CSV table of C-alpha atoms and ligand atoms in Angstrom, one decimal:
chain,number,residue,atom,x,y,z
A,1,UNK,CA,8.3,-2.7,0.1
A,2,UNK,CA,5.0,-1.1,1.0
A,3,UNK,CA,5.6,1.5,3.7
A,4,UNK,CA,7.3,0.3,6.9
A,5,UNK,CA,5.1,-2.7,7.2
A,6,UNK,CA,7.3,-4.6,9.6
A,7,UNK,CA,7.9,-1.6,11.8
A,8,UNK,CA,4.3,-0.3,12.1
A,9,UNK,CA,3.3,-2.0,15.2
A,10,UNK,CA,2.3,-0.5,18.5
A,11,UNK,CA,4.2,-1.9,21.4
A,12,UNK,CA,1.7,-1.0,24.2
A,13,UNK,CA,2.0,-3.0,27.5
A,14,UNK,CA,-1.8,-3.6,27.5
A,15,UNK,CA,-1.4,-5.9,24.5
A,16,UNK,CA,0.6,-8.5,26.4
A,17,UNK,CA,-2.1,-8.4,29.2
A,18,UNK,CA,-5.0,-8.8,26.8
A,19,UNK,CA,-3.2,-11.7,25.1
A,20,UNK,CA,-3.3,-13.7,28.3
A,21,UNK,CA,-7.1,-13.2,28.8
A,22,UNK,CA,-9.5,-15.6,27.1
A,23,UNK,CA,-11.4,-13.7,24.5
A,24,UNK,CA,-9.0,-10.8,24.8
A,25,UNK,CA,-8.8,-10.5,21.0
A,26,UNK,CA,-11.9,-8.4,21.0
A,27,UNK,CA,-10.2,-6.0,23.5
A,28,UNK,CA,-7.0,-6.1,21.5
A,29,UNK,CA,-8.8,-5.0,18.4
A,30,UNK,CA,-10.5,-2.2,20.3
A,31,UNK,CA,-7.3,-1.0,21.8
A,32,UNK,CA,-5.6,-1.2,18.5
A,33,UNK,CA,-8.3,1.0,16.9
A,34,UNK,CA,-8.0,3.4,19.8
A,35,UNK,CA,-4.3,3.7,19.4
A,36,UNK,CA,-4.6,4.1,15.6
A,37,UNK,CA,-7.2,6.9,16.1
A,38,UNK,CA,-4.8,8.5,18.6
A,39,UNK,CA,-1.7,8.4,16.5
A,40,UNK,CA,-3.3,9.5,13.3
A,41,UNK,CA,-4.9,12.5,15.0
A,42,UNK,CA,-1.7,13.4,16.9
A,43,UNK,CA,1.2,13.0,14.4
A,44,UNK,CA,4.2,14.8,15.9
A,45,UNK,CA,6.7,16.0,13.4
A,46,UNK,CA,10.4,16.2,13.6
A,47,UNK,CA,11.3,18.9,11.1
A,48,UNK,CA,14.6,18.0,9.4
A,49,UNK,CA,14.6,21.4,7.7
A,50,UNK,CA,17.8,22.4,6.0
A,51,UNK,CA,17.0,25.1,3.5
A,52,UNK,CA,14.2,27.0,1.7
A,53,UNK,CA,11.6,24.2,2.0
A,54,UNK,CA,12.0,24.7,5.8
A,55,UNK,CA,10.5,28.1,5.4
A,56,UNK,CA,7.3,26.6,4.0
A,57,UNK,CA,7.3,24.2,6.8
A,58,UNK,CA,7.4,27.0,9.2
A,59,UNK,CA,4.6,28.8,7.4
A,60,UNK,CA,2.5,25.6,7.7
A,61,UNK,CA,3.1,25.6,11.4
A,62,UNK,CA,2.2,29.3,11.9
A,63,UNK,CA,-1.2,30.8,12.5
A,64,UNK,CA,-2.5,31.2,8.9
A,65,UNK,CA,-2.4,27.4,8.2
A,66,UNK,CA,-2.2,26.3,11.9
A,67,UNK,CA,-0.8,22.8,11.9
A,68,UNK,CA,-1.9,22.4,15.5
A,69,UNK,CA,-5.6,22.3,14.5
A,70,UNK,CA,-5.2,18.8,13.1
A,71,UNK,CA,-3.3,17.6,16.2
A,72,UNK,CA,0.0,17.9,14.5
A,73,UNK,CA,2.8,19.8,16.2
A,74,UNK,CA,6.5,20.1,15.6
A,75,UNK,CA,8.9,18.9,18.3
A,76,UNK,CA,12.7,19.5,18.7
A,77,UNK,CA,13.5,16.0,20.0
A,78,UNK,CA,13.3,12.9,17.7
A,79,UNK,CA,12.4,10.8,20.7
A,80,UNK,CA,9.0,12.6,20.9
A,81,UNK,CA,8.2,12.4,17.2
A,82,UNK,CA,6.3,10.0,14.8
A,83,UNK,CA,7.1,11.6,11.5
A,84,UNK,CA,10.3,13.0,10.1
A,85,UNK,CA,9.7,15.7,7.5
A,86,UNK,CA,12.9,16.1,5.4
A,87,UNK,CA,12.6,19.6,4.0
A,88,UNK,CA,15.6,20.7,2.0
A,89,UNK,CA,18.8,19.5,0.5
A,90,UNK,CA,20.7,16.8,2.4
A,91,UNK,CA,24.4,16.5,1.9
A,92,UNK,CA,26.4,13.3,2.0
A,93,UNK,CA,28.1,14.5,5.1
A,94,UNK,CA,24.8,15.2,6.8
A,95,UNK,CA,23.1,12.0,5.8
A,96,UNK,CA,24.5,9.8,8.6
A,97,UNK,CA,23.4,12.4,11.2
A,98,UNK,CA,19.9,12.4,9.7
A,99,UNK,CA,19.9,8.6,9.8
A,100,UNK,CA,21.0,8.7,13.4
A,101,UNK,CA,18.1,11.1,14.3
A,102,UNK,CA,15.7,8.8,12.5
A,103,UNK,CA,17.0,5.8,14.4
A,104,UNK,CA,16.3,7.7,17.7
A,105,UNK,CA,12.7,8.1,16.8
A,106,UNK,CA,10.4,5.4,18.5
A,107,UNK,CA,8.4,3.0,16.4
A,108,UNK,CA,6.0,3.2,14.7
A,109,UNK,CA,7.4,6.1,12.6
A,110,UNK,CA,7.1,7.5,9.1
A,111,UNK,CA,9.0,9.8,6.7
A,112,UNK,CA,7.8,12.6,4.5
A,113,UNK,CA,10.2,13.9,1.8
A,114,UNK,CA,9.1,17.5,1.2
A,115,UNK,CA,10.3,19.2,-1.9
A,116,UNK,CA,12.4,18.4,-5.0
A,117,UNK,CA,15.7,18.5,-3.1
A,118,UNK,CA,14.6,16.0,-0.5
A,119,UNK,CA,13.0,13.8,-3.2
A,120,UNK,CA,15.8,13.8,-5.8
A,121,UNK,CA,18.5,16.3,-5.0
A,122,UNK,CA,16.9,18.6,-7.6
A,123,UNK,CA,19.3,21.3,-9.0
A,124,UNK,CA,22.1,19.9,-6.9
A,125,UNK,CA,21.8,16.2,-7.6
A,126,UNK,CA,25.0,16.0,-9.6
A,127,UNK,CA,27.1,17.7,-7.0
A,128,UNK,CA,29.5,15.3,-5.3
A,129,UNK,CA,28.4,16.3,-1.9
A,130,UNK,CA,24.6,16.1,-2.3
A,131,UNK,CA,22.4,13.1,-1.6
A,132,UNK,CA,20.3,12.4,-4.8
A,133,UNK,CA,17.1,11.8,-2.8
A,134,UNK,CA,16.6,10.9,0.8
A,135,UNK,CA,15.0,7.6,-0.1
A,136,UNK,CA,18.5,6.3,-0.8
A,137,UNK,CA,18.8,6.0,3.0
A,138,UNK,CA,15.4,6.5,4.5
A,139,UNK,CA,12.1,4.6,3.9
A,140,UNK,CA,10.1,7.5,2.6
A,141,UNK,CA,6.3,7.0,3.0
A,142,UNK,CA,5.0,10.1,1.3
A,143,UNK,CA,6.5,12.4,-1.3
A,144,UNK,CA,5.4,16.0,-1.4
A,145,UNK,CA,6.7,17.4,-4.7
A,146,UNK,CA,7.3,21.1,-5.4
A,147,UNK,CA,10.1,23.7,-5.2
A,148,UNK,CA,9.0,24.5,-2.7
A,149,UNK,CA,5.7,22.8,-1.9
A,150,UNK,CA,3.3,25.2,-0.4
A,151,UNK,CA,1.6,24.7,3.0
A,152,UNK,CA,-1.5,23.2,1.4
A,153,UNK,CA,0.6,20.6,-0.3
A,154,UNK,CA,2.3,19.6,2.9
A,155,UNK,CA,-1.1,19.4,4.7
A,156,UNK,CA,-2.3,17.2,1.8
A,157,UNK,CA,0.8,15.0,2.3
A,158,UNK,CA,0.0,14.6,6.0
A,159,UNK,CA,-3.6,13.7,5.1
A,160,UNK,CA,-2.3,11.1,2.7
A,161,UNK,CA,0.0,9.7,5.4
A,162,UNK,CA,-2.9,9.5,7.8
A,163,UNK,CA,-5.0,7.6,5.3
A,164,UNK,CA,-2.2,5.2,4.6
A,165,UNK,CA,-1.7,4.5,8.3
A,166,UNK,CA,-5.4,3.9,8.9
A,167,UNK,CA,-5.7,1.6,5.9
A,168,UNK,CA,-2.7,-0.4,6.9
A,169,UNK,CA,-4.0,-0.8,10.5
A,170,UNK,CA,-7.3,-2.1,9.0
A,171,UNK,CA,-5.2,-4.8,7.3
A,172,UNK,CA,-5.4,-3.4,3.8
A,173,UNK,CA,-2.5,-3.6,1.3
A,174,UNK,CA,-1.0,-0.2,0.7
A,175,UNK,CA,1.4,0.2,-2.1
A,176,UNK,CA,4.6,2.0,-1.5
A,177,UNK,CA,4.4,5.7,-2.6
A,178,UNK,CA,5.9,5.9,-6.1
A,179,UNK,CA,8.8,8.3,-6.1
A,180,UNK,CA,8.0,11.2,-8.4
A,181,UNK,CA,10.0,10.9,-11.6
A,182,UNK,CA,10.5,13.7,-14.1
A,183,UNK,CA,12.7,13.5,-17.2
A,184,UNK,CA,16.2,14.1,-16.1
A,185,UNK,CA,15.3,14.9,-12.5
A,186,UNK,CA,16.2,11.7,-10.9
A,187,UNK,CA,19.6,10.0,-11.1
A,188,UNK,CA,19.6,6.3,-11.8
A,189,UNK,CA,20.4,5.4,-8.2
A,190,UNK,CA,18.6,2.5,-6.5
A,191,UNK,CA,16.3,3.6,-3.7
A,192,UNK,CA,15.4,1.7,-0.6
A,193,UNK,CA,13.0,-1.0,-1.7
A,194,UNK,CA,14.2,-1.1,-5.3
A,195,UNK,CA,14.8,-4.7,-6.4
A,196,UNK,CA,18.2,-3.8,-7.9
A,197,UNK,CA,19.5,-2.2,-4.7
A,198,UNK,CA,22.4,-4.2,-3.3
A,199,UNK,CA,21.9,-5.2,0.3
A,200,UNK,CA,25.3,-3.9,1.4
A,201,UNK,CA,24.7,-0.4,-0.2
A,202,UNK,CA,23.6,1.1,3.1
A,203,UNK,CA,26.8,0.1,4.8
A,204,UNK,CA,28.9,1.4,1.8
A,205,UNK,CA,27.0,4.7,1.8
A,206,UNK,CA,27.5,5.2,5.5
A,207,UNK,CA,31.2,4.3,5.3
A,208,UNK,CA,31.8,6.7,2.4
A,209,UNK,CA,29.9,9.5,4.2
A,210,UNK,CA,31.7,9.0,7.4
A,211,UNK,CA,35.1,9.1,5.6
A,212,UNK,CA,34.5,12.5,4.1
A,213,UNK,CA,36.9,15.1,5.4
A,214,UNK,CA,39.3,12.5,6.7
A,215,UNK,CA,42.7,12.5,5.1
A,216,UNK,CA,45.5,10.1,5.4
A,217,UNK,CA,48.8,11.7,6.5
B,301,SF4,S1,13.1,22.1,-3.4
B,301,SF4,FE1,13.4,24.2,-4.0
B,301,SF4,S2,12.6,25.4,-2.2
B,301,SF4,FE2,12.9,23.3,-1.5
B,301,SF4,S3,15.0,23.3,-0.6
B,301,SF4,FE3,15.1,22.7,-2.8
B,301,SF4,S4,15.6,24.6,-3.9
B,301,SF4,FE4,14.8,25.1,-1.9
């Protein structure tokens, strides 16, 4: 699976109007370019910051690195955001809530996994309560490795995401970002998009996570 290709469409009302007009295809292309220019220069981030990587995210947003200067700001509501930045460890109990917040974000939308914990679970990957990489339940578009990644690396990740969106909107094929693999750092657990991932794994993961903390009797 290369990025969220089936979900990367703009649902602007002007599209349906232009489709009715003879020769409206030219206008459609122009509007599409305009929307692509707009979205790539105004990526609003939903910071899913849970631990130390969140501090680097905050540093990126503050005056020294000044995220705003590239049109990118952080918002507190998922309904206003284009990009979820997962920065920190995600526990199994937290994962369904993260997924729910992701579901509340409007299309088109993207995910950045920031830091080793979000990418693979890192030090905590073998603990029963830790998700061994958020790409087990989210369609990650860009990985920003590091422990923690510094602000420049996050800015570079955003730049890579912007390039990917622009290329996809031009109709170019964009390969899925390869998940960083270091010896012993990733558990052999199928990620979203892996050919050996069972289709019902999402449902099983969600059911198991929702059952945590519930005891019979
Ligand atoms: S990758 Fe490192 S800095 Fe980031 S949350 Fe994990 S332990 Fe903290």
